[in-house]
Short mmCIF file of C-alpha atoms and ligand atoms in Angstrom, two decimals:
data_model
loop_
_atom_site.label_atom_id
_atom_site.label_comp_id
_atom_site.label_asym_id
_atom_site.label_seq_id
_atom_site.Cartn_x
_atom_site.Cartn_y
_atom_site.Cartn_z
CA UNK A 28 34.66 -143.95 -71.54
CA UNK A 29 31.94 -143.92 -69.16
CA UNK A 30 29.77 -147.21 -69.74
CA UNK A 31 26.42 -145.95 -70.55
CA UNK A 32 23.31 -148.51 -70.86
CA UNK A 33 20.34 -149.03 -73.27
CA UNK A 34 17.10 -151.04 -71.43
CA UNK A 35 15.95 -152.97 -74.15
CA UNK A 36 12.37 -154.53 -74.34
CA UNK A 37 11.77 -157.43 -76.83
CA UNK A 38 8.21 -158.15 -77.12
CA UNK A 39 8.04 -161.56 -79.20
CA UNK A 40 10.44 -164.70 -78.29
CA UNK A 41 10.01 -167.24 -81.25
CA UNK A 42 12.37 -167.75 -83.46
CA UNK A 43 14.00 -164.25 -83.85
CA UNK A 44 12.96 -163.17 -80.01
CA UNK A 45 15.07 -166.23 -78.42
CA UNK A 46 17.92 -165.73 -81.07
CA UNK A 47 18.07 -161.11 -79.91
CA UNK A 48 18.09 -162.79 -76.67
CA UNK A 49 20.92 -165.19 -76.94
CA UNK A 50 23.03 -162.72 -78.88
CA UNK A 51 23.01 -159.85 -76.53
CA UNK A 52 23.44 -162.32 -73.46
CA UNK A 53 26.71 -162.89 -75.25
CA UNK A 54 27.71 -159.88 -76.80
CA UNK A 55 26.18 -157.05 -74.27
CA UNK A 56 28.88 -154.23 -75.69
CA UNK A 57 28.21 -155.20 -79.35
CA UNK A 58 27.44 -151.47 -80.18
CA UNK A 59 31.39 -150.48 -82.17
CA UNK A 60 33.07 -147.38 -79.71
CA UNK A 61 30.12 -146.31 -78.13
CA UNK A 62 30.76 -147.33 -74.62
CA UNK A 63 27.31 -148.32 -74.61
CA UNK A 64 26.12 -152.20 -73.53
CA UNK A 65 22.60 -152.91 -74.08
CA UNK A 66 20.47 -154.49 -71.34
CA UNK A 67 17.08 -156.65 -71.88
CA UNK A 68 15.12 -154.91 -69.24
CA UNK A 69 11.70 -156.67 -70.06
CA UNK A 70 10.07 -159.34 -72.58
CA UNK A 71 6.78 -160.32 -73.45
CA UNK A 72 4.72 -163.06 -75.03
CA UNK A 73 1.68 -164.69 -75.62
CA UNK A 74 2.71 -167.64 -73.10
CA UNK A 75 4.47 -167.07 -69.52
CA UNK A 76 4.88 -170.97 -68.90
CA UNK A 77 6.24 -171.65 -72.20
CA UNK A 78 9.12 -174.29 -71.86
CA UNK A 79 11.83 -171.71 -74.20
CA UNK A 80 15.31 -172.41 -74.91
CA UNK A 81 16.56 -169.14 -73.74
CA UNK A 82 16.93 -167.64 -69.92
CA UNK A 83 14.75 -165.14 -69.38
CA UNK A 84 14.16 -165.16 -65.67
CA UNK A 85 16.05 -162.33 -64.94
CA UNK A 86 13.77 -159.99 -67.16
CA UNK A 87 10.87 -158.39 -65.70
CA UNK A 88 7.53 -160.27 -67.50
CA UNK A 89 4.68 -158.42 -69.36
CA UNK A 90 1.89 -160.48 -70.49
CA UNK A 91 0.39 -156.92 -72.73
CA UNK A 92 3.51 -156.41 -75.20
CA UNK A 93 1.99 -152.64 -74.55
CA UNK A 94 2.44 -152.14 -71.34
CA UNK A 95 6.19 -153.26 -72.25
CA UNK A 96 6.36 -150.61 -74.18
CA UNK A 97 5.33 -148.27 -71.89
CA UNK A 98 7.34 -149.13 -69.20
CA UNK A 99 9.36 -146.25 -68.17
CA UNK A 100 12.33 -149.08 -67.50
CA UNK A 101 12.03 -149.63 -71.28
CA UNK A 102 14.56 -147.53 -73.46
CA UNK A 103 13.98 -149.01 -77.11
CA UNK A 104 11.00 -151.25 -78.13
CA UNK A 105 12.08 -154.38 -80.74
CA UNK A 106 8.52 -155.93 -82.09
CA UNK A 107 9.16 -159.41 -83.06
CA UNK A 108 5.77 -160.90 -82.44
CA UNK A 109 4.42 -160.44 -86.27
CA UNK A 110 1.28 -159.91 -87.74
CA UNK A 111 0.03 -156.27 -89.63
CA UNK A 112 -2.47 -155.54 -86.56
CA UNK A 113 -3.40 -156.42 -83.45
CA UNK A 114 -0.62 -156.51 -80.70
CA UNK A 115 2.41 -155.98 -82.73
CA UNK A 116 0.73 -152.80 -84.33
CA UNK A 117 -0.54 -151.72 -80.38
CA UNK A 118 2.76 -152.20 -79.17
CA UNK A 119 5.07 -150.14 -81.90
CA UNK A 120 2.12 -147.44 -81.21
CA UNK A 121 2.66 -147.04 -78.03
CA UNK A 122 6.39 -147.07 -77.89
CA UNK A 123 6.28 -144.05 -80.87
CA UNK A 124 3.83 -142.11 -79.13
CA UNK A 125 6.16 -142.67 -75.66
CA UNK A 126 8.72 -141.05 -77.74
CA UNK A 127 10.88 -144.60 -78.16
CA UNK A 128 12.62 -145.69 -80.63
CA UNK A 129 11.59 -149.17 -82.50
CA UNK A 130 13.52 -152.04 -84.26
CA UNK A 131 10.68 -154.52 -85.75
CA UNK A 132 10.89 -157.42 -88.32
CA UNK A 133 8.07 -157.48 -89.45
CA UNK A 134 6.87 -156.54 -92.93
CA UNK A 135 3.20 -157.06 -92.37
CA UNK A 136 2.93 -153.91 -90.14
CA UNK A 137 5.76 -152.21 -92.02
CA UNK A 138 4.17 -152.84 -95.54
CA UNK A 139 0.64 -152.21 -94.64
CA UNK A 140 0.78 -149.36 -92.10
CA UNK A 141 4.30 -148.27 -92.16
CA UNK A 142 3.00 -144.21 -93.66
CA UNK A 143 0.84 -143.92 -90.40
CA UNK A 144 3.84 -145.26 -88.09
CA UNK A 145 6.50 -143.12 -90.00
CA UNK A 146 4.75 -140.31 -89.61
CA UNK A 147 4.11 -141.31 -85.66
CA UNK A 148 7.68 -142.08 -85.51
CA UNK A 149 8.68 -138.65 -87.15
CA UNK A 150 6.69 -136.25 -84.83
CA UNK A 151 8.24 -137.73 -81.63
CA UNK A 152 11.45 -137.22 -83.67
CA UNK A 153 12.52 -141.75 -83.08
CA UNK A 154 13.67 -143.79 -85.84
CA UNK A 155 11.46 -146.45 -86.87
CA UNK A 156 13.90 -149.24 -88.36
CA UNK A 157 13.02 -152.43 -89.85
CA UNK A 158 15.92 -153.90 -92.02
CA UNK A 159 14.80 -157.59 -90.90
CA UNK A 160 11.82 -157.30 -92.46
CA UNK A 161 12.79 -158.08 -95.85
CA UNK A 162 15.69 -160.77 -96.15
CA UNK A 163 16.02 -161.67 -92.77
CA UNK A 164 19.73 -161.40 -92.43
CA UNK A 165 20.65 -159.97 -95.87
CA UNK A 166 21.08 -155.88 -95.68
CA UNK A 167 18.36 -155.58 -98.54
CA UNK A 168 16.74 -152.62 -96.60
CA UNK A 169 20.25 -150.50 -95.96
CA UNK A 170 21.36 -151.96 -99.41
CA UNK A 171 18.48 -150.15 -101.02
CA UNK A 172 17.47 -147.01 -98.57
CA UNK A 173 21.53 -146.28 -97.96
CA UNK A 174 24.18 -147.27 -100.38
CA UNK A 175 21.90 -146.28 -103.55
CA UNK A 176 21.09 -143.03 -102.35
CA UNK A 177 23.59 -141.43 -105.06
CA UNK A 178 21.95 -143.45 -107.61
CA UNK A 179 18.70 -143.37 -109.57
CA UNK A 180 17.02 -146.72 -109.36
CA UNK A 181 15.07 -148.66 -111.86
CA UNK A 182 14.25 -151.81 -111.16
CA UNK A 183 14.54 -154.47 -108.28
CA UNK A 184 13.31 -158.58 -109.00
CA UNK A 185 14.44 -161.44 -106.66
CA UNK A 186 13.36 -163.85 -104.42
CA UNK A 187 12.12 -163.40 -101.11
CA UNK A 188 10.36 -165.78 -99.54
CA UNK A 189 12.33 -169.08 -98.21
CA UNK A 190 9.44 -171.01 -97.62
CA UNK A 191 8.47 -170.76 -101.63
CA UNK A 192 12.30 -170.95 -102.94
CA UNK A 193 12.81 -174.72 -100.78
CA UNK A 194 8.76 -175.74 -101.99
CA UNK A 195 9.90 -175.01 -105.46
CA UNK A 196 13.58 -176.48 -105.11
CA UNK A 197 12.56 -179.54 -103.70
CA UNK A 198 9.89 -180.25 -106.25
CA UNK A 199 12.58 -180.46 -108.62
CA UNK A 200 14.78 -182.32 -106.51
CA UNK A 201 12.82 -184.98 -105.27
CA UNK A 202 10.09 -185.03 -107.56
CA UNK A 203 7.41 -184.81 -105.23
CA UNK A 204 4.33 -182.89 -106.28
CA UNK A 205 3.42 -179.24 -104.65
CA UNK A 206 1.19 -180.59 -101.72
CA UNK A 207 3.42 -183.08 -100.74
CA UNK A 208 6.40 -180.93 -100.07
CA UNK A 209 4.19 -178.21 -98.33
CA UNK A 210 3.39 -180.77 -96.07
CA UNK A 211 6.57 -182.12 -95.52
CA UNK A 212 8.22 -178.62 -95.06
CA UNK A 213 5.31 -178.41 -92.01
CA UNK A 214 6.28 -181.54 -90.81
CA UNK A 215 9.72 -180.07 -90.45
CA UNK A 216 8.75 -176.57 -89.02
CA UNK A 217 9.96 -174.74 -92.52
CA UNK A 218 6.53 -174.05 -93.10
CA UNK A 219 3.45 -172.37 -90.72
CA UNK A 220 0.40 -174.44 -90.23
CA UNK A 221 -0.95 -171.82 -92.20
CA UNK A 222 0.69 -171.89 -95.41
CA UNK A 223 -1.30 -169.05 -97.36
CA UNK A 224 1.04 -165.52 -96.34
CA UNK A 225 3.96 -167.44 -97.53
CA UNK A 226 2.63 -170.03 -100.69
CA UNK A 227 -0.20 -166.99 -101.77
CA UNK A 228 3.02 -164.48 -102.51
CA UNK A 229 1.89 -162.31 -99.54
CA UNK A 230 4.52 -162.32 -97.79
CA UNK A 231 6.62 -161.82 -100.58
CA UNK A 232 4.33 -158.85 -101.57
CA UNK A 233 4.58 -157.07 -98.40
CA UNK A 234 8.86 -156.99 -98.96
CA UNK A 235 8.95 -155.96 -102.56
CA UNK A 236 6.11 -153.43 -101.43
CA UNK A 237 8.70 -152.12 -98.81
CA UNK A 238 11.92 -152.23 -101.24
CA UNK A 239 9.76 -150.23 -103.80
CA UNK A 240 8.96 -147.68 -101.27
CA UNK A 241 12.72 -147.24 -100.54
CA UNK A 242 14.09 -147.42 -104.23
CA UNK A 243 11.21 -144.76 -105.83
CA UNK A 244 10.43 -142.79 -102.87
CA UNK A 245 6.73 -143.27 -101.48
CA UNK A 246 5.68 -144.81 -98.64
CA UNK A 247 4.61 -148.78 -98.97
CA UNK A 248 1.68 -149.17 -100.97
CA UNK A 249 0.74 -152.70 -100.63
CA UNK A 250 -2.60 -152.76 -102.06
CA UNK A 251 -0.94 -151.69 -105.60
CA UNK A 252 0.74 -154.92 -105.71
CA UNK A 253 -0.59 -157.62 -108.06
CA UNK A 254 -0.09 -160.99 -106.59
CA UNK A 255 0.04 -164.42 -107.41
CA UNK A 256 1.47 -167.21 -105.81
CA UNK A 257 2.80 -170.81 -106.03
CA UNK A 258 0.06 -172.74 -105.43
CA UNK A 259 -0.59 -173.05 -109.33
CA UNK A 260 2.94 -174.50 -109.80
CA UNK A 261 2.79 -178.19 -110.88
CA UNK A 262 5.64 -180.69 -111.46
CA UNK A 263 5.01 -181.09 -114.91
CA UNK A 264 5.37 -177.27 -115.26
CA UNK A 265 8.98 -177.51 -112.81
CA UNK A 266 9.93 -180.09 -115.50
CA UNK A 267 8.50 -178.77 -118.82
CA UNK A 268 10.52 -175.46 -117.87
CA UNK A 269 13.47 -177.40 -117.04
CA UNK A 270 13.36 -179.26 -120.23
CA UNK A 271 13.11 -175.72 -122.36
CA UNK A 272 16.37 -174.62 -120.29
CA UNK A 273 14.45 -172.58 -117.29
CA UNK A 274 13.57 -172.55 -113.48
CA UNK A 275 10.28 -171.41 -111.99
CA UNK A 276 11.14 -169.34 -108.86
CA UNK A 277 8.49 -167.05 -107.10
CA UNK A 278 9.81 -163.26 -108.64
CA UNK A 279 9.28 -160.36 -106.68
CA UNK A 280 9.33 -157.39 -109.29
CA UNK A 281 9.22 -153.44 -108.70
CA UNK A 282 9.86 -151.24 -111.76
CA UNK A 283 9.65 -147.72 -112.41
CA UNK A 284 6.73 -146.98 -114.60
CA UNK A 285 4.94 -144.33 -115.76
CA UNK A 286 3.53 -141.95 -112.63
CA UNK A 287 4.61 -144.54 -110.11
CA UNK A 288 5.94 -148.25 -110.08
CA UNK A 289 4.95 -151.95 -111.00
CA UNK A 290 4.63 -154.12 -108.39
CA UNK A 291 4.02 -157.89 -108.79
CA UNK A 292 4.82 -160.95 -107.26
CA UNK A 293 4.01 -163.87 -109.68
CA UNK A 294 5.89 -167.32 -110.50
CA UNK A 295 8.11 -166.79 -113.85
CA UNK A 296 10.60 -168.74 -115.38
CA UNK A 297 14.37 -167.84 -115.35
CA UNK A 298 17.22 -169.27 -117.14
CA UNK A 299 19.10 -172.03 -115.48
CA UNK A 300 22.36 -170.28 -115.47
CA UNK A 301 20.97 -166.59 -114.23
CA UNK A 302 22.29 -166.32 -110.67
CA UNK A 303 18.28 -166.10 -109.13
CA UNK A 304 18.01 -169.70 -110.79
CA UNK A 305 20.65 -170.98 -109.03
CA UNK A 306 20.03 -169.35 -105.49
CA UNK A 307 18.29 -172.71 -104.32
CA UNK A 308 16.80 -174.40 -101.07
CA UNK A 309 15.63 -171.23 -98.53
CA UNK A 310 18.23 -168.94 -99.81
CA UNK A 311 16.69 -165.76 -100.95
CA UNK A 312 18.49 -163.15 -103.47
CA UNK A 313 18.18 -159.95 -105.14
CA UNK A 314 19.23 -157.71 -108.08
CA UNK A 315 19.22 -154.22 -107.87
CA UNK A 316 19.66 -152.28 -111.45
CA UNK A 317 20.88 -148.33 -110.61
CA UNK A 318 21.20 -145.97 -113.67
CA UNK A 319 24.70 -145.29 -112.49
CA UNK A 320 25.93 -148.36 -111.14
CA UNK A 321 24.44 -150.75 -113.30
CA UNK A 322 23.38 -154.44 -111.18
CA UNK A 323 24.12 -155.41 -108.12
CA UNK A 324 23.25 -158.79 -106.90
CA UNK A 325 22.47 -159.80 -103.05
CA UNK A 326 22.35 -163.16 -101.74
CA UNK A 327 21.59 -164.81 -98.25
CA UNK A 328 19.48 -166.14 -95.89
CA UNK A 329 15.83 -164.74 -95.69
CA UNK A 330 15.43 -166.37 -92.52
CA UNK A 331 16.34 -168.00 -88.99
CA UNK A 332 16.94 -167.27 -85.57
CA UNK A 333 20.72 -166.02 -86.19
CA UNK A 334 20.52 -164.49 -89.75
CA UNK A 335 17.00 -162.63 -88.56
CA UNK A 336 18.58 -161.68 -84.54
CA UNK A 337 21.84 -160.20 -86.40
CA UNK A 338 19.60 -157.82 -88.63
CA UNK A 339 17.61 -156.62 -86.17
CA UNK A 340 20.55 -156.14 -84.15
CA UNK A 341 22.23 -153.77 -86.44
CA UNK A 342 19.08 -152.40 -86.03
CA UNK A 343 19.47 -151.23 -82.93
CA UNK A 344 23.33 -150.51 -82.98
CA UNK A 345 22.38 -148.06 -85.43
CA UNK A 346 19.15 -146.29 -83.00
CA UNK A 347 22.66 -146.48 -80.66
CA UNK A 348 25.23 -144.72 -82.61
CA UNK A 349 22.28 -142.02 -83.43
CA UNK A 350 22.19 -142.35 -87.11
CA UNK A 351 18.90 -139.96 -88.34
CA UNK A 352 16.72 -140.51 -91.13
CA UNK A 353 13.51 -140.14 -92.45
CA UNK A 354 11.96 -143.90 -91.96
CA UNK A 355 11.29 -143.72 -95.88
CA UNK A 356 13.02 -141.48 -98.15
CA UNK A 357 11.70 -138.26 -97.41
CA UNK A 358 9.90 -136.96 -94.31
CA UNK A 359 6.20 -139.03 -93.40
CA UNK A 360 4.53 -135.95 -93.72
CA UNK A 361 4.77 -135.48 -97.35
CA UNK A 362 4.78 -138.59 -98.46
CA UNK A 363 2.04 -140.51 -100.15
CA UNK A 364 1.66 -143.93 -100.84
CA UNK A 365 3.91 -145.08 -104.15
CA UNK A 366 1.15 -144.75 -107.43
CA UNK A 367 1.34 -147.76 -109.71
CA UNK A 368 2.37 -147.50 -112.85
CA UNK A 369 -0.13 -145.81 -115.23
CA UNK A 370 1.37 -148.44 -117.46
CA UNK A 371 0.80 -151.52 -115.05
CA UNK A 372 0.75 -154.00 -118.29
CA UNK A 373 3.69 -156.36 -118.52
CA UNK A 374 5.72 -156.94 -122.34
CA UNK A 375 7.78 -160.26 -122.46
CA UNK A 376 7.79 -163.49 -123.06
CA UNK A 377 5.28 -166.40 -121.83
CA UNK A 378 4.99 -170.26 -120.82
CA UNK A 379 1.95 -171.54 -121.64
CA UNK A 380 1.11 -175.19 -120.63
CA UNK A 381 -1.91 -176.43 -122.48
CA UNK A 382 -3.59 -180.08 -122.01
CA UNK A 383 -5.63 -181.03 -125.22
CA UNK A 384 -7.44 -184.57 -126.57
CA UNK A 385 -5.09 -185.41 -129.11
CA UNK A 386 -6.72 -185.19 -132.45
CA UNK A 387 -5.29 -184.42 -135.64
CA UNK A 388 -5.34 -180.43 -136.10
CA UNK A 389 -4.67 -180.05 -132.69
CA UNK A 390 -1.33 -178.05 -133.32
CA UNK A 391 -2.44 -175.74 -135.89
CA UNK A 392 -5.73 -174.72 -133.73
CA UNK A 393 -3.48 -173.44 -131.15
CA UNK A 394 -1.03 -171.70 -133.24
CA UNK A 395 -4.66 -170.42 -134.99
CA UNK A 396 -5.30 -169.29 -131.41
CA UNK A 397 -2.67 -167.49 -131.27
CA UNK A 398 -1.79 -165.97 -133.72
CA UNK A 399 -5.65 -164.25 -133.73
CA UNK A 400 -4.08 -162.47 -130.38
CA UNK A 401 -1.01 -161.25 -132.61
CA UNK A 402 1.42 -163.44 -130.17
CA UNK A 403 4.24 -165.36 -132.02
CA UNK A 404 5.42 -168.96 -130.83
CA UNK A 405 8.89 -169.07 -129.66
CA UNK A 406 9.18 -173.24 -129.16
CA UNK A 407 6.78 -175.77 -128.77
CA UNK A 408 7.31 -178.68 -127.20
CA UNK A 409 4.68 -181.67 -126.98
CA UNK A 410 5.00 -185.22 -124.54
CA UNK A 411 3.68 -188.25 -125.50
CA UNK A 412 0.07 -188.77 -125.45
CA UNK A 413 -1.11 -191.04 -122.74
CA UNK A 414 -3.62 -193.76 -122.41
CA UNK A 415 -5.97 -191.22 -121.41
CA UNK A 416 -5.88 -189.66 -124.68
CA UNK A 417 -5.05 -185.88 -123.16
CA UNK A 418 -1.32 -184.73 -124.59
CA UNK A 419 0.26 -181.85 -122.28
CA UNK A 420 1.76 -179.22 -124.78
CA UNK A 421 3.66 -176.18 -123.91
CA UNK A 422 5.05 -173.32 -125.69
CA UNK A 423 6.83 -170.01 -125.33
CA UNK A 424 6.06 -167.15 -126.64
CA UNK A 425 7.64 -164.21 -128.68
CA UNK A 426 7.94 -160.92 -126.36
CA UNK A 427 4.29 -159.63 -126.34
CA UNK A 428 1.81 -157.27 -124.41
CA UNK A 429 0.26 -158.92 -121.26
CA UNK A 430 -3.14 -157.68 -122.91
CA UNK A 431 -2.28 -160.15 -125.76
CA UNK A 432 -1.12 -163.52 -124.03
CA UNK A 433 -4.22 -163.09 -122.10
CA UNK A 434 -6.66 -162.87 -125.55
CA UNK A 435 -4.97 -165.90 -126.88
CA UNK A 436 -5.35 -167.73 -123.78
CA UNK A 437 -9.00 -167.35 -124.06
CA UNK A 438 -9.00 -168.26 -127.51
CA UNK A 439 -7.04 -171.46 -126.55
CA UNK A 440 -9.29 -172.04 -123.85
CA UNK A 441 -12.13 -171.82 -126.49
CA UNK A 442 -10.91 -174.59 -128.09
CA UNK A 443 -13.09 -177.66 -128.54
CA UNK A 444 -9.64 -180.32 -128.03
CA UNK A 445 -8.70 -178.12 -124.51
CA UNK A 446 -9.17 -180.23 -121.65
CA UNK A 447 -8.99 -177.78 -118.95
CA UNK A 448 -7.95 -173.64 -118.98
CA UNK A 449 -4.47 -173.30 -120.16
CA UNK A 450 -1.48 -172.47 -117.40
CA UNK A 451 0.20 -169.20 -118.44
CA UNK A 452 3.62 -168.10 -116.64
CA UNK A 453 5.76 -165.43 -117.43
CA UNK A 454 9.18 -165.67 -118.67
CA UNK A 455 11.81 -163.24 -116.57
CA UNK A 456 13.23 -160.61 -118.18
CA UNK A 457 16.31 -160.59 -115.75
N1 LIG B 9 11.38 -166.43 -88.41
C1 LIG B 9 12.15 -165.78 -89.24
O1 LIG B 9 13.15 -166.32 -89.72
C2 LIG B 9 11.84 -164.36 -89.62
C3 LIG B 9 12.62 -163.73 -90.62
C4 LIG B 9 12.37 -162.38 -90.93
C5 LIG B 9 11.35 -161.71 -90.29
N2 LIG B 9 10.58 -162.37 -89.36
C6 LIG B 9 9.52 -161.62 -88.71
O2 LIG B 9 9.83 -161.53 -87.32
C7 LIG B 9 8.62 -161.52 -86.55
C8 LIG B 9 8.67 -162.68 -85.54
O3 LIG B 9 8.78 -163.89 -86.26
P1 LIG B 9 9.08 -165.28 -85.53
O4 LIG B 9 9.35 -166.26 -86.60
O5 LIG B 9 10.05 -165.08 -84.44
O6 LIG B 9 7.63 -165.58 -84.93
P2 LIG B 9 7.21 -166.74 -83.90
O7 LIG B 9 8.30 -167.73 -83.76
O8 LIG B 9 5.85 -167.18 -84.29
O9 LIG B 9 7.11 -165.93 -82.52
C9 LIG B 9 6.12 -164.98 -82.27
C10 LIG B 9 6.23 -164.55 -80.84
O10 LIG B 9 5.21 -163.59 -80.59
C11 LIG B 9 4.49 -163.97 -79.41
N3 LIG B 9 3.09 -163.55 -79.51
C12 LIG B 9 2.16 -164.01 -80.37
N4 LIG B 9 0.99 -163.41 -80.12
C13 LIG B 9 1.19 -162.58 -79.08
C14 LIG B 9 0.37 -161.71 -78.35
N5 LIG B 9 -0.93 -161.61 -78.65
N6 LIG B 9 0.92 -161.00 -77.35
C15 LIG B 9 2.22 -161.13 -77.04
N7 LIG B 9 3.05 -161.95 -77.69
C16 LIG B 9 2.54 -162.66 -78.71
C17 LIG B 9 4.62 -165.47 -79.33
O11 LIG B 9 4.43 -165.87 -77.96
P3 LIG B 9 4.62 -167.39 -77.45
O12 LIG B 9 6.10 -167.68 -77.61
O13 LIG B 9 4.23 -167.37 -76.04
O14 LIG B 9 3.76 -168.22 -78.33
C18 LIG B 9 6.04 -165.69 -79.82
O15 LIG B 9 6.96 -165.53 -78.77
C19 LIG B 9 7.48 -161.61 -87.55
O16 LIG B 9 7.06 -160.31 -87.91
C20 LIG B 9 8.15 -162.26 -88.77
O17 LIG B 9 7.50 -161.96 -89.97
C21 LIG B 9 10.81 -163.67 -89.02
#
């Protein structure tokens, strides 16, 4: 077979730049029987005289990732340089309206603009493919925009942000209290100097807002997601749950609904032995509930230079072998952006951490509080009152309307023994 070539241009070469680079420097003919090898033609960055660990001095240098993209020496544009605007967003522009075709990891653009890009992508007839984006080297995208095709989806909750699963995990593990690990994961590079996309659930958002896209078939509607993240987590709530038999991990959730879908990102308790419990450190993991098929459960690295590099790499050996699809599931130009729910309100159980002066009475108040909000106690469990005279309490609640758990908590936050507002998390149903 006649060795044809594909002129790659990576614009980006942090982490998951340097690892594309290293793994096509080794494995040029990657691509199964195509007879094709891919080439880096060109590379950009914000930084020319960066010291990197990869060789790049063969590649022709752009310091304006959109002039890469333009380059007539450029083939295929892969966007690894992040961020929902700016340069990233200029630079996947340009390549669709040059008529290239674009492998990008990045859920920020894909989550917040990926309609206007599809539909970009889909008039110059080039895939737009981000699998990357969500997982880092897990197949969550292909998992849910391929192999469920012949199924009718209903629900997806997991974890997808690294950063937040090791915060969490090593809480428990060490003990250590919420600002002390964040700053120890920075120390160690696990976390960006700028915690908030990743500790605020926004990063997480902007995957499950891309997953729910793919399962009910809209494009990414990322202001319909309701987010909360795990900067409210405290050890005594990582131990309180522990003690009642459950583990707080960061959920994402996207469930069909009425007129559209639920999306929410929010800290809720699972039970130690469900398989999201257990997937620890930066591991991130997924189930998948089909009407056919029933659950299927993915687990792997979110993140890192290899995991990332060989997602976006299958990427572009699929741009290669010529597989065509809508970027979404259904041509750009009819889609809109996925409704929520009409019936956004959540129904389950709650954790509810309270921190009272301890007075006689104190009990029956709250279960007066309550049970004024129609919402049943499940367990209670109290620790021993300090010399401060303040007694932590926490209880779970029977299965009840998010409308309801929120008029009790003002009720309990009414009370003259509450010390501070109570802490309310929600109790998986997985
Ligand atoms: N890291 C992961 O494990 C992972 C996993 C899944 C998805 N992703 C996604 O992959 C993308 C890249 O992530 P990363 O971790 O590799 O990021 P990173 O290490 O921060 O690297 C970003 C790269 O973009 C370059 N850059 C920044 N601003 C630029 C500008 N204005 N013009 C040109 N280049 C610019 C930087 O240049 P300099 O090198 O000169 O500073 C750097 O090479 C992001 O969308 C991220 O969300 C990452």
């Amino acid at each position: 077979m006649t060795e044809k070539v594909w002129r790659i241009g990576v614009a980006g070469l942090g982490t998951v730049g340097a690892g594309l680079i290293k793994f096509i420097q080794a494995r040029p003919d990657f691509v199964p029987a195509t007879g094709v090898r891919v080439e880096i033609a060109g590379v950009s960055a914000r930084s020319r005289s960066r010291k990197r660990d990869i060789d790049i001095s063969t590649y022709t240098w752009f310091d304006d990732p959109v002039a890469l993209a333009q380059s007539p020496d450029i083939d295929l544009l892969v966007e690894l340089v992040g961020g929902s605007d700016g340069p990233a967003k200029a630079a996947v522009e340009a390549a669709l309206k040059a008529g290239k075709p674009v492998v990008t990891a990045n859920k920020a653009l894909i989550a917040e603009h990926g309609l206007e890009l599809a539909k970009l992508a889909e008039e110059k007839g080039v895939p737009l493919l981000f699998e990357a984006a969500v997982m880092g080297g897990a197949p969550a995208v292909k998992f849910v925009r391929e192999a469920m095709l012949g199924d009718d989806l209903q629900a997806i909750s997991g974890i997808l942000n690294g950063t937040c699963n090791y915060i969490l995990s090593t809480m428990e593990q060490t003990g250590a209290s919420f600002a002390d690990v964040l700053a120890e994961a920075q120390r160690l590079g696990y976390a960006e100097a700028d915690p908030t996309a990743d500790v605020g659930g926004f990063d997480t958002a902007h995957k499950i807002t891309i997953l729910a896209a793919l399962a009910f078939g809209g494009a990414p509607n990322y202001a319909a997601a309701e987010i909360s993240g795990i900067d409210t987590v405290e050890l005594i709530d990582i131990r309180m749950a522990h003690d009642l038999g459950y583990r707080i991990k960061l959920i994402a959730s996207a469930e069909r609904g009425e007129g559209g879908a639920s999306v929410r990102v929010a800290p809720q308790l699972v039970p130690l032995t469900h398989p999201l419990a257990q997937a620890m450190g930066s591991l991130n993991a997924l189930f998948i509930e089909g009407a056919c098929v029933g659950r299927l459960f993915l687990q792997g690295p979110g993140a890192g230079e290899g995991p990332t590099a060989a997602a976006v790499s299958a990427d572009i050996a699929d741009v290669i072998a010529g597989a065509v699809r809508p970027v979404f599931q259904g041509p750009a130009a009819g889609l809109a952006p996925l409704p929520a729910a009409r019936d956004a309100g959540w129904h389950g159980k709650a954790y509810i951490r309270l921190l009272v002066r301890d007075r006689p009475g104190v009990i029956a108040a709250v279960s007066e509080a309550l049970a004024k909000a129609e919402v049943s106690i499940d367990s209670i469990l109290q620790r021993p009152v300090d010399d401060t005279g303040q007694v932590p309490i926490v209880l779970t609640t029977q299965p009840a309307s998010e409308a309801a758990v929120k008029d009790a908590l003002s009720h309990i936050a009414d009370l003259d023994a509450a010390v501070e507002p109570p802490r309310m998390f929600r109790i998986a149903h997985v």
